[in-house]
Coordinates of C-alpha atoms and ligand atoms in Angstrom, one line a residue:
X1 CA 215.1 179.6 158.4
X2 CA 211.6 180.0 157.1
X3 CA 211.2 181.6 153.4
X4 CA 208.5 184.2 154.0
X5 CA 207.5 185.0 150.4
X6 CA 207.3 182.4 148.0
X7 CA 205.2 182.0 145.0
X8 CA 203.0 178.9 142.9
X9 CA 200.9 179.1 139.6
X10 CA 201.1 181.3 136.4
X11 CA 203.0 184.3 136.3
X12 CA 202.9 185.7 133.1
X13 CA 203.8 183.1 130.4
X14 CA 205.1 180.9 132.7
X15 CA 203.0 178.6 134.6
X16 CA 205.1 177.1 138.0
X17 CA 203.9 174.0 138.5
X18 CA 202.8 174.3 142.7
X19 CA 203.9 170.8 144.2
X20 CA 207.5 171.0 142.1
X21 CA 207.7 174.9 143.4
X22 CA 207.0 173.5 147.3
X23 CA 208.9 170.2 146.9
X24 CA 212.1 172.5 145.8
X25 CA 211.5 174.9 149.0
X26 CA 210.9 171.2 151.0
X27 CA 214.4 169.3 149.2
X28 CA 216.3 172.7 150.3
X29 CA 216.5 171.7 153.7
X30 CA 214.4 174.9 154.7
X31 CA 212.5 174.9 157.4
X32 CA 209.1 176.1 155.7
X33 CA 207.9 178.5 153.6
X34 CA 205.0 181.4 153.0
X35 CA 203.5 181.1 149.5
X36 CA 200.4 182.5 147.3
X37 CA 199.5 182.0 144.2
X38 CA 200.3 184.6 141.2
X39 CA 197.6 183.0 139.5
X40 CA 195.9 185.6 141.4
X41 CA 197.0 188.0 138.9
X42 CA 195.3 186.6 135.8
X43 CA 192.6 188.7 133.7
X44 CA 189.5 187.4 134.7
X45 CA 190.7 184.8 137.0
X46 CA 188.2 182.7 139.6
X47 CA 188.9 181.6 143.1
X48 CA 188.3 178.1 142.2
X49 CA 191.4 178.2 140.1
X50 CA 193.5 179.3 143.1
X51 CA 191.4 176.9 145.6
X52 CA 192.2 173.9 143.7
X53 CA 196.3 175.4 143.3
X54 CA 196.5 175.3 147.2
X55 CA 194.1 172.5 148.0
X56 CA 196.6 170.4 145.5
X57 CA 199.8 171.3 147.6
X58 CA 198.3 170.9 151.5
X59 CA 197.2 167.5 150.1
X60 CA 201.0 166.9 150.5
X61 CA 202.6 169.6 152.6
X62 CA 201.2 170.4 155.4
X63 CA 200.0 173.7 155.8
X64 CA 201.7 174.7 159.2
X65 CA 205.2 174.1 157.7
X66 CA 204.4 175.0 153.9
X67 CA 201.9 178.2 154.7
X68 CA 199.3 178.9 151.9
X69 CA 198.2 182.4 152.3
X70 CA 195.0 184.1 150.4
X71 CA 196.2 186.6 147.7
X72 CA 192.4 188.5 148.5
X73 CA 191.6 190.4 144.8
X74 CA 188.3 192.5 144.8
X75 CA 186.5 190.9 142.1
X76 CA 186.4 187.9 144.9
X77 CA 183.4 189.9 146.2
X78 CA 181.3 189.6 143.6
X79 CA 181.9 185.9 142.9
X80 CA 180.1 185.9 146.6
X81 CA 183.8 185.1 148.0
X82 CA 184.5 186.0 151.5
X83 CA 187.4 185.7 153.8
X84 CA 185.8 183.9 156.4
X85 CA 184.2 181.1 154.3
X86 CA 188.0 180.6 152.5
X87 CA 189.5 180.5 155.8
X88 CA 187.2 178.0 157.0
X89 CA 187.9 176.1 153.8
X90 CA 191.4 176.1 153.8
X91 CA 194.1 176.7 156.4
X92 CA 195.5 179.7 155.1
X93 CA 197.5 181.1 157.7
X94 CA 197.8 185.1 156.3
X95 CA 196.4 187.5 153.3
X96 CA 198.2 189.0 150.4
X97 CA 197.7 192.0 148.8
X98 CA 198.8 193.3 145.6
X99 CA 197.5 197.1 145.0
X100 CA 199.7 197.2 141.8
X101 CA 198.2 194.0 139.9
X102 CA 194.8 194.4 141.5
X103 CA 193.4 198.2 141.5
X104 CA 192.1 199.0 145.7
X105 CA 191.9 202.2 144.7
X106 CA 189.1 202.5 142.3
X107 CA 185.6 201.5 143.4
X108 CA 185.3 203.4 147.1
X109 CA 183.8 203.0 149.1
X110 CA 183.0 199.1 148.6
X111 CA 187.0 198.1 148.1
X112 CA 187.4 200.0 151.0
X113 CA 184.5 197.9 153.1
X114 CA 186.9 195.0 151.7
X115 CA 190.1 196.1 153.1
X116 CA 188.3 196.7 156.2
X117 CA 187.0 192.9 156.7
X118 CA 190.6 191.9 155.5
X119 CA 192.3 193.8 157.8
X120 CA 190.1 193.2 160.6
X121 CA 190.0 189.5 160.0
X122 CA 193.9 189.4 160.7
X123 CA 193.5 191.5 164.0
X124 CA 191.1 189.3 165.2
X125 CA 192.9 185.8 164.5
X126 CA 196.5 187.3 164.5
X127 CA 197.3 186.2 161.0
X128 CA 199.7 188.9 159.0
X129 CA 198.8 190.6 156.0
X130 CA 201.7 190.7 153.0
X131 CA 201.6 193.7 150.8
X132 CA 202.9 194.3 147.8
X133 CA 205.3 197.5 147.7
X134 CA 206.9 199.1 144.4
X135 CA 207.8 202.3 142.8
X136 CA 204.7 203.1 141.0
X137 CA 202.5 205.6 143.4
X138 CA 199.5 203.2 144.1
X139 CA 201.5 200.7 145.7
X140 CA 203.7 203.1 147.9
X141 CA 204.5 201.6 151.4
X142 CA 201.6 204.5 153.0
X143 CA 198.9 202.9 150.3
X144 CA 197.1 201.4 153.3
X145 CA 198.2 203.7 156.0
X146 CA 194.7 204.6 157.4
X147 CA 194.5 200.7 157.7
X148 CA 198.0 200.5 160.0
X149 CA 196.7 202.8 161.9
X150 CA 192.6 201.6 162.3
X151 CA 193.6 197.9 162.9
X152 CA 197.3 198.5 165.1
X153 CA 197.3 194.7 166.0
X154 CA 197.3 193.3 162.5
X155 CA 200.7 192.2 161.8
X156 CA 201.0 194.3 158.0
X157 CA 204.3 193.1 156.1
X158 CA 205.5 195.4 153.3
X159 CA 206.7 193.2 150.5
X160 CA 209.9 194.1 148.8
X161 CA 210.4 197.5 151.2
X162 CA 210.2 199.5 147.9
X163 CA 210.9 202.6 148.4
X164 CA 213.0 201.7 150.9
X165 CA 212.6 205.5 152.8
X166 CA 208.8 205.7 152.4
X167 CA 209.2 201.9 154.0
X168 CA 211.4 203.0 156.8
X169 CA 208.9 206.0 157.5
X170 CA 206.0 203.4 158.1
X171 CA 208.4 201.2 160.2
X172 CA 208.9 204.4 162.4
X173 CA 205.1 205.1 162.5
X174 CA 203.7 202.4 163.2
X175 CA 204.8 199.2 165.4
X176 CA 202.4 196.8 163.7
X177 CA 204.4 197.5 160.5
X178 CA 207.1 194.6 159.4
X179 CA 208.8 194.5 155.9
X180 CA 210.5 191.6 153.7
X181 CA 213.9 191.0 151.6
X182 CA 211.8 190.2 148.3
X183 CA 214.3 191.6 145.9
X184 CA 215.5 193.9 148.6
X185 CA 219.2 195.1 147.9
X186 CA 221.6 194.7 150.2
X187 CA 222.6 198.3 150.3
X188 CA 218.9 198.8 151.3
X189 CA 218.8 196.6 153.9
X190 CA 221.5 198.2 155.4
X191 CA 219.6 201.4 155.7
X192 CA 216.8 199.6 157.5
X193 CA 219.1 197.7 159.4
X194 CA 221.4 201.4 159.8
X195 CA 217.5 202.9 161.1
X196 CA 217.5 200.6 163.4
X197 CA 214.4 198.7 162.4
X198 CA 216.4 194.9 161.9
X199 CA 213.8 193.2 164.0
X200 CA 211.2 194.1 161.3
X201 CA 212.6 192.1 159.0
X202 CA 211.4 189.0 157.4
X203 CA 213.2 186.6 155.2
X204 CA 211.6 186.0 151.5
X205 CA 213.0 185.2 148.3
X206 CA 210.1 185.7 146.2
X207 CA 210.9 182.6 143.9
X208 CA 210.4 181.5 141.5
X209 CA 209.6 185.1 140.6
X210 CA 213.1 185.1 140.7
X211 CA 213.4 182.4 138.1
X212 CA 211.9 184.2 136.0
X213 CA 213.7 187.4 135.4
X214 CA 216.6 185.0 135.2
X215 CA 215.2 183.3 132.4
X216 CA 214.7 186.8 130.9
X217 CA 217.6 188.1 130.7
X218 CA 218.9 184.4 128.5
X219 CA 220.3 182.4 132.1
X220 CA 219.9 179.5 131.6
X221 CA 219.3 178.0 135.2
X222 CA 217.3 175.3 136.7
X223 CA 214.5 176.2 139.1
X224 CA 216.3 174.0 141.7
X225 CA 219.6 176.1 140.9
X226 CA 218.1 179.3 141.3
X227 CA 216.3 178.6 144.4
X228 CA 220.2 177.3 145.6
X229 CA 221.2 181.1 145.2
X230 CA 218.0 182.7 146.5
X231 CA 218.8 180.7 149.6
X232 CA 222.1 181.5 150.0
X233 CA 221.2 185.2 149.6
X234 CA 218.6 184.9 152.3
X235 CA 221.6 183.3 154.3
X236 CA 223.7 186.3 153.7
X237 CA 220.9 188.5 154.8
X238 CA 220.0 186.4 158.5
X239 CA 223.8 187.4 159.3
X240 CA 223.2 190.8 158.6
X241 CA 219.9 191.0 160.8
X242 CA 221.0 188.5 163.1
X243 CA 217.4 186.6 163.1
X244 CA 215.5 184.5 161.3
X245 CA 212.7 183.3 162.6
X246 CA 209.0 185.8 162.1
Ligands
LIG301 ZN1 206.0 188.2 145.3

C-alpha cells in the first residue's frame, strides 16, 4: 500500500520534523508515500524554506518510493519561481494545491495564467495534481472545473472528497477526476464506492495532520502511534475498494 497524502514541516504551532515524519511512514512497513510540505501555508513563506524541507528528506529517501510533490502557492511567481525550473531542481513527482490556505481566486487573470502552466505541466509529463477540497465555497470540488475540462489528461485528485456529492458530480463529469480518503468518513466512502466510482480512489492518511487534531482534543499519542491507526484505517478502507495501488 502506498499512502498518497502525507504531510512534513510547520502546520500551525507545530513544526513536524520531515525525516522523523518519512522515517515513521518508512518503519511502517508501507510501501511509499506522497508528501508536501504544510510549510507551504506559512504568512509570507519562501520557496527556499520548502526547497531545503524536501532536498533534506531525498537526501535519504529516495524520491520514487517517498514522493515529494510541489504544494505550488501564487506568491511563487513573483519570487521568479516556476514549475519547470523546481521540477528540474528536484524530483517532484506531482503538484498540490490548496485554494483554501492560498487564495486562486483573487488576482485574475495572472493566478489563472498560473493554474494554466500548472495544469498543463502535469498533462504534458503525466504527473497528478492534489487539490485541496472542503466545505468553505472556494475550495468546492468544481473550484477548478474549467481546468478538468481544458487539460482532460492531467490526472486531478480531490483531497479529502469534501463535499462528498459535489465530489461524486466531478467523478461523474470528468474521467481525469480521482479523489482521496484524507479524513474521508467511512459512510462517505460508501457513497462513492455505492456511485460506483471505487476505482477513483486513492489511499491517504493525511498525517501527521492527523496528529494534530489528536493532540487537540488532549490525546495523548505518539506520532508513531497515531500513524499505527491511520494505517490501519487506510487498511480498512483497501477492503472496502478492493485496490490499493494509484
Ligand atoms: Zn493534507
Amino acid at each position: 500500500m502506498i499512502d498518497t497524502h502525507i504531510h512534513i514541516g510547520q502546520f500551525r504551532e507545530i513544526f513536524y520534523n520531515p525525516s522523523e515524519i518519512i522515517q515513521i511512514i518508512s518503519d511502517s512497513g508501507i510501501k511509499g508515500c506522497v508528501y508536501s510540505s504544510t510549510t507551504s501555508c506559512k504568512d509570507g513563506v519562501k520557496y527556499h524554506e520548502i526547497q531545503k524541507e524536501i532536498e533534506g528528506v531525498i537526501s535519504h529517501f529516495s524520491p520514487s518510493i517517498f514522493k515529494p510533490y510541489l504544494w505550488f502557492i501564487p506568491s511563487y511567481k513573483a519570487e521568479g519561481i516556476n514549475i519547470e525550473d523546481a521540477m528540474n531542481d528536484i524530483p517532484y513527482k506531482g503538484i498540490k494545491i490548496h485554494p483554501y490556505a492560498n487564495d486562486w481566486t483573487n488576482n485574475i487573470p495572472k493566478n489563472n495564467n498560473i493554474l494554466h502552466e500548472l495544469f498543463e505541466y502535469a498533462s504534458d509529463f503525466n504527473i497528478p495534481i492534489l487539490i485541496h477540497t472542503g466545505e468553505n465555497g472556494k475550495d468546492a470540488p468544481n473550484t477548478f472545473e474549467y481546468f478538468f475540462n481544458q487539460y482532460p489528461k492531467a490526472k486531478c485528485i480531490l483531497a479529502h472528497c469534501r463535499p462528498v456529492l459535489e465530489t461524486i458530480e466531478m467523478f461523474r463529469t470528468y474521467k481525469n477526476v480521482y479523489g482521496d480518503t484524507a479524513f474521508l468518513s467511512k459512510a462517505n466512502l460508501q457513497k462513492i464506492i455505492q456511485a460506483g466510482f471505487a476505482d477513483r480512489i486513492l489511499l491517504g492518511s493525511d498525517f501527521p495532520i492527523t496528529h494534530y487534531f489528536s493532540q487537540r482534543q488532549n490525546e495523548k499519542i505518539t506520532l508513531q502511534n497515531r500513524y499505527n491507526v491511520d494505517k490501519s484505517t487506510l487498511e480498512g478502507y483497501k477492503e472496502l475498494i478492493g485496490k490499493d495501488e494509484y
